[in-house]
Short mmCIF file of N, CA and C in Angstrom, two decimals:
data_model
loop_
_atom_site.label_atom_id
_atom_site.label_comp_id
_atom_site.label_asym_id
_atom_site.label_seq_id
_atom_site.Cartn_x
_atom_site.Cartn_y
_atom_site.Cartn_z
N PRO A 1 1.19 -0.78 -0.22
CA PRO A 1 -0.09 0.14 0.12
C PRO A 1 0.70 1.38 -0.05
N ALA A 2 0.66 2.28 -0.53
CA ALA A 2 1.08 3.49 -0.46
C ALA A 2 1.25 4.47 0.87
N ASP A 3 0.47 3.85 1.69
CA ASP A 3 0.61 4.87 3.09
C ASP A 3 2.21 4.26 3.34
N ARG A 4 1.54 2.70 3.28
CA ARG A 4 2.84 2.35 4.36
C ARG A 4 4.48 2.80 3.34
N ALA A 5 3.83 2.02 2.08
CA ALA A 5 5.61 2.75 1.68
C ALA A 5 6.14 4.36 1.17
N ALA A 6 5.35 5.13 1.69
CA ALA A 6 5.47 6.42 2.19
C ALA A 6 6.21 6.86 3.26
N GLY A 7 5.45 6.07 4.28
CA GLY A 7 5.77 5.90 5.79
C GLY A 7 7.58 5.02 6.20
N THR A 8 7.46 4.55 5.31
CA THR A 8 8.99 3.30 5.23
C THR A 8 9.72 4.50 4.48
N SER A 9 9.36 5.22 3.40
CA SER A 9 10.73 6.00 2.69
C SER A 9 10.59 7.59 3.92
N VAL A 10 9.69 7.73 4.86
CA VAL A 10 10.24 9.09 5.41
C VAL A 10 11.32 8.58 6.61
N ALA A 11 11.15 7.15 7.11
CA ALA A 11 11.83 6.94 8.11
C ALA A 11 13.38 6.46 7.37
N VAL A 12 13.36 6.11 6.22
CA VAL A 12 14.61 5.78 5.59
C VAL A 12 15.28 7.17 5.27
N VAL A 13 14.63 7.85 5.29
CA VAL A 13 15.45 9.02 4.94
C VAL A 13 15.98 10.15 5.92
N THR A 14 14.71 9.76 7.29
CA THR A 14 15.21 10.48 8.60
C THR A 14 16.50 9.88 9.17
N PHE A 15 16.80 8.59 9.23
CA PHE A 15 17.44 7.84 9.76
C PHE A 15 18.71 7.87 9.07
N THR A 16 18.93 7.77 7.60
CA THR A 16 20.28 8.40 6.54
C THR A 16 20.99 9.67 7.10
N THR A 17 19.86 10.57 7.03
CA THR A 17 20.25 11.97 7.16
C THR A 17 20.49 11.81 8.63
N ALA A 18 20.10 12.03 9.50
CA ALA A 18 20.21 12.32 10.45
C ALA A 18 21.79 11.29 10.77
N ALA A 19 21.77 9.92 10.06
CA ALA A 19 23.57 9.62 10.52
C ALA A 19 24.95 10.22 9.63
N ALA A 20 24.25 11.05 8.94
CA ALA A 20 25.50 11.47 8.18
C ALA A 20 25.53 12.89 8.79
N ALA A 21 24.57 13.41 9.31
CA ALA A 21 25.27 14.70 9.46
C ALA A 21 25.40 14.42 11.34
N ILE A 22 25.21 13.38 12.04
CA ILE A 22 26.30 13.24 13.03
C ILE A 22 27.76 12.61 12.51
N VAL A 23 27.76 11.96 11.34
CA VAL A 23 29.01 11.70 10.85
C VAL A 23 29.56 13.20 10.77
N GLN A 24 29.28 14.06 9.96
CA GLN A 24 29.66 15.24 9.47
C GLN A 24 30.37 15.95 10.65
N PHE A 25 29.47 16.41 11.80
CA PHE A 25 29.63 16.98 12.91
C PHE A 25 30.48 16.45 13.54
N VAL A 26 30.82 15.19 13.75
CA VAL A 26 31.83 14.77 14.75
C VAL A 26 33.44 15.07 14.14
N GLU A 27 33.25 14.40 12.30
CA GLU A 27 34.28 14.41 12.12
C GLU A 27 35.07 16.29 11.96
N LEU A 28 33.81 17.18 11.32
CA LEU A 28 34.23 18.20 11.93
C LEU A 28 34.74 18.99 12.87
N VAL A 29 34.43 18.15 14.01
CA VAL A 29 34.67 18.71 15.62
C VAL A 29 36.27 18.03 15.54
N GLN A 30 36.54 17.46 14.98
CA GLN A 30 37.59 16.16 15.36
C GLN A 30 38.64 17.34 14.15
N VAL A 31 38.37 17.71 13.04
CA VAL A 31 39.32 18.52 12.03
C VAL A 31 39.55 19.97 13.03
N GLN A 32 38.10 20.57 13.68
CA GLN A 32 38.71 21.41 13.36
C GLN A 32 39.56 22.21 15.10
N GLY A 33 39.13 20.94 16.02
CA GLY A 33 39.76 21.09 16.98
C GLY A 33 38.82 21.42 18.51
N GLY A 34 37.55 21.63 17.79
CA GLY A 34 36.63 21.95 19.50
C GLY A 34 35.36 22.29 18.52
N LEU A 35 34.69 22.46 19.26
CA LEU A 35 32.93 22.97 18.85
C LEU A 35 32.80 24.11 18.50
N GLN A 36 33.09 24.69 19.01
CA GLN A 36 33.34 26.45 18.75
C GLN A 36 33.43 26.29 17.11
N ASP A 37 35.07 26.01 16.91
CA ASP A 37 35.20 26.25 15.74
C ASP A 37 34.53 25.03 14.42
N ALA A 38 34.09 24.28 15.09
CA ALA A 38 33.27 23.18 13.97
C ALA A 38 32.00 23.85 13.39
N ILE A 39 30.93 24.67 13.91
CA ILE A 39 30.00 24.81 13.40
C ILE A 39 30.23 26.58 13.06
N PRO A 40 29.87 26.51 11.12
CA PRO A 40 30.51 27.87 10.26
C PRO A 40 29.12 28.41 10.99
N TRP A 41 29.43 29.71 11.55
CA TRP A 41 28.35 30.23 12.48
C TRP A 41 28.01 31.25 11.25
N SER A 42 28.72 31.66 10.02
CA SER A 42 28.08 32.63 9.32
C SER A 42 26.64 32.19 8.16
N LEU A 43 27.23 30.65 7.92
CA LEU A 43 26.49 29.69 6.91
C LEU A 43 25.44 29.83 7.74
N LEU A 44 24.91 29.15 9.32
CA LEU A 44 23.54 29.18 9.59
C LEU A 44 23.29 31.02 10.05
N SER A 45 24.14 31.65 10.38
CA SER A 45 23.43 32.98 11.29
C SER A 45 22.23 33.15 9.42
N PHE A 46 22.53 32.51 8.23
CA PHE A 46 21.60 32.83 6.79
C PHE A 46 20.83 31.83 6.93
N THR A 47 21.18 30.44 7.55
CA THR A 47 20.12 29.42 6.53
C THR A 47 19.18 29.28 8.02
N VAL A 48 19.37 29.74 9.14
CA VAL A 48 18.20 29.82 9.87
C VAL A 48 16.91 30.65 9.65
N PRO A 49 16.72 31.79 9.55
CA PRO A 49 16.14 32.72 9.01
C PRO A 49 15.47 32.26 7.54
N GLY A 50 16.41 31.59 6.80
CA GLY A 50 15.87 31.52 5.84
C GLY A 50 14.75 29.88 5.79
N VAL A 51 15.49 29.07 6.62
CA VAL A 51 14.06 27.82 6.53
C VAL A 51 12.64 28.58 7.77
N LEU A 52 12.81 29.15 8.56
CA LEU A 52 12.04 29.66 9.62
C LEU A 52 10.90 30.35 8.28
N ILE A 53 11.20 31.56 8.03
CA ILE A 53 10.33 32.29 7.21
C ILE A 53 9.81 31.25 6.11
N GLY A 54 10.89 30.34 5.32
CA GLY A 54 10.38 29.25 4.11
C GLY A 54 9.80 28.54 4.75
N GLY A 55 9.65 28.27 5.74
CA GLY A 55 9.04 27.29 6.13
C GLY A 55 7.52 27.82 6.57
N GLN A 56 7.32 29.41 6.59
CA GLN A 56 5.65 29.69 7.05
C GLN A 56 5.89 30.06 5.25
N VAL A 57 6.02 30.66 4.37
CA VAL A 57 5.74 31.46 3.64
C VAL A 57 5.29 30.15 2.29
N ALA A 58 6.58 28.93 2.26
CA ALA A 58 6.03 28.14 1.27
C ALA A 58 4.43 27.31 1.09
N PRO A 59 4.24 26.59 2.03
CA PRO A 59 2.95 26.03 1.99
C PRO A 59 1.70 26.80 1.71
N LEU A 60 2.13 28.07 1.94
CA LEU A 60 0.81 29.40 1.18
C LEU A 60 1.07 29.44 -0.14
N LEU A 61 2.66 29.85 -0.38
CA LEU A 61 2.06 29.79 -2.00
C LEU A 61 2.07 28.67 -2.60
N ALA A 62 2.56 27.59 -2.15
CA ALA A 62 2.12 26.25 -3.00
C ALA A 62 0.34 26.07 -3.67
N GLY A 63 0.17 26.76 -2.09
CA GLY A 63 -1.35 25.83 -2.61
C GLY A 63 -2.42 27.01 -2.79
N ARG A 64 -1.79 28.61 -3.11
CA ARG A 64 -2.75 29.10 -3.62
C ARG A 64 -2.12 29.78 -4.98
N VAL A 65 -1.15 29.86 -5.29
CA VAL A 65 -0.43 30.61 -6.33
C VAL A 65 -0.39 30.27 -7.50
N PHE A 66 0.67 29.15 -6.72
CA PHE A 66 1.20 27.97 -8.56
C PHE A 66 0.07 27.11 -8.81
N ALA A 67 0.09 26.22 -9.76
CA ALA A 67 -0.64 25.07 -10.44
C ALA A 67 1.04 24.23 -9.92
N ASP A 68 0.06 23.30 -9.67
CA ASP A 68 1.65 21.89 -9.95
C ASP A 68 2.17 21.55 -10.96
N ASP A 69 1.62 22.13 -11.96
CA ASP A 69 2.55 21.90 -13.31
C ASP A 69 3.80 22.75 -13.28
N ASP A 70 3.40 23.99 -12.58
CA ASP A 70 3.78 25.19 -12.44
C ASP A 70 4.95 24.93 -11.66
N LEU A 71 5.20 24.49 -10.78
CA LEU A 71 5.79 23.95 -9.43
C LEU A 71 6.53 23.02 -9.80
N ARG A 72 6.39 22.37 -10.70
CA ARG A 72 7.33 20.91 -11.55
C ARG A 72 8.22 21.69 -12.93
N ARG A 73 7.34 22.29 -13.26
CA ARG A 73 8.23 22.94 -14.12
C ARG A 73 9.36 23.84 -13.46
N ALA A 74 9.12 24.45 -12.50
CA ALA A 74 10.15 25.45 -11.79
C ALA A 74 10.99 24.80 -11.18
N ALA A 75 10.94 23.80 -10.69
CA ALA A 75 11.96 22.81 -10.16
C ALA A 75 12.13 22.01 -10.62
N SER A 76 12.04 21.81 -12.13
CA SER A 76 12.88 21.14 -12.97
C SER A 76 14.07 22.15 -13.51
N PHE A 77 13.45 23.20 -13.45
CA PHE A 77 14.34 23.98 -14.29
C PHE A 77 15.57 24.75 -13.16
N VAL A 78 15.51 24.65 -11.46
CA VAL A 78 15.98 24.69 -10.80
C VAL A 78 16.94 23.47 -10.42
N PHE A 79 16.61 23.17 -10.70
CA PHE A 79 18.00 21.54 -10.63
C PHE A 79 18.66 21.12 -11.46
N GLY A 80 17.59 21.02 -13.02
CA GLY A 80 19.00 21.46 -14.37
C GLY A 80 19.75 22.53 -14.13
N PHE A 81 19.72 24.10 -14.25
CA PHE A 81 20.50 24.95 -13.81
C PHE A 81 21.50 24.18 -12.22
N VAL A 82 21.43 24.16 -11.60
CA VAL A 82 22.35 23.63 -10.57
C VAL A 82 23.14 22.09 -10.83
N GLY A 83 22.24 21.41 -11.84
CA GLY A 83 23.30 20.52 -12.44
C GLY A 83 24.23 20.93 -13.26
N ALA A 84 24.18 21.85 -14.47
CA ALA A 84 24.61 22.54 -15.48
C ALA A 84 25.74 23.28 -14.42
N ALA A 85 25.61 23.91 -13.69
CA ALA A 85 26.56 24.60 -12.54
C ALA A 85 27.46 23.87 -12.03
N PHE A 86 27.75 22.47 -11.25
CA PHE A 86 28.21 22.15 -11.59
C PHE A 86 29.03 21.32 -12.23
N ALA A 87 28.25 20.75 -12.98
CA ALA A 87 29.28 20.03 -14.25
C ALA A 87 29.97 20.97 -14.92
N THR A 88 30.16 22.18 -14.73
CA THR A 88 30.60 23.22 -15.17
C THR A 88 32.11 23.63 -14.84
N SER A 89 31.53 23.52 -13.12
CA SER A 89 32.57 23.94 -12.55
C SER A 89 33.68 22.44 -12.35
N LEU A 90 32.69 21.45 -12.22
CA LEU A 90 34.19 19.73 -12.38
C LEU A 90 34.45 19.98 -13.49
N LEU A 91 34.18 20.26 -14.68
CA LEU A 91 34.89 20.22 -16.51
C LEU A 91 36.26 21.33 -16.04
N THR A 92 35.59 22.45 -15.43
CA THR A 92 36.77 23.88 -15.59
C THR A 92 37.75 23.13 -14.54
N ASN A 93 37.53 22.98 -13.52
CA ASN A 93 38.72 22.13 -12.67
C ASN A 93 39.67 20.95 -13.05
N TYR A 94 38.79 20.24 -13.81
CA TYR A 94 39.25 19.25 -13.90
C TYR A 94 40.19 19.57 -15.13
N ILE A 95 40.15 20.30 -16.57
CA ILE A 95 40.82 20.79 -17.48
C ILE A 95 41.71 21.36 -16.88
N GLU A 96 41.19 22.78 -15.27
CA GLU A 96 42.98 23.23 -15.45
C GLU A 96 43.92 22.64 -14.29
N ASN A 97 43.22 21.81 -13.52
CA ASN A 97 44.12 20.89 -12.66
C ASN A 97 45.45 19.86 -13.85
N VAL A 98 44.15 19.04 -14.78
CA VAL A 98 45.07 18.08 -15.93
C VAL A 98 45.56 18.75 -16.86
N GLY A 99 45.73 20.50 -16.98
CA GLY A 99 46.09 21.40 -18.07
C GLY A 99 45.87 20.43 -19.56
N ILE A 100 45.03 20.56 -19.27
CA ILE A 100 44.00 20.55 -20.95
C ILE A 100 44.21 22.09 -21.21
N ILE A 101 44.86 22.40 -22.56
CA ILE A 101 44.45 23.83 -23.14
C ILE A 101 43.22 23.87 -24.15
N LEU A 102 42.49 24.70 -23.81
CA LEU A 102 41.18 24.24 -25.01
C LEU A 102 42.08 25.55 -25.59
N PRO A 103 41.57 25.64 -27.24
CA PRO A 103 42.08 26.24 -28.33
C PRO A 103 41.13 27.70 -28.17
N THR A 104 41.31 29.06 -28.11
CA THR A 104 40.83 30.33 -27.87
C THR A 104 40.50 30.26 -29.67
N ARG A 105 39.18 31.50 -29.73
CA ARG A 105 39.18 32.07 -31.42
C ARG A 105 39.35 33.19 -31.15
#
């Protein structure tokens, strides 16, 4: 049944995310030498307000302003753009590190 599958996937994602976060945090504390230095405070100062505001605004916009097809199209565009940006960055770094010289016109 769909409800059991959805509940199982939520449990698996929650466990996996929590385990990864704990491992990464412990590794950061060990590498940085302490708890105070391991926390990226500058990043946290932008993330927390964004999550709090976005968590309140997003359900209102999703239900009233945009249709489902528009949201799917926008999410596809964002994921495609981010993927292309990462691919470009990866290829650029690879070319620079390997020493491949591209012809210029």
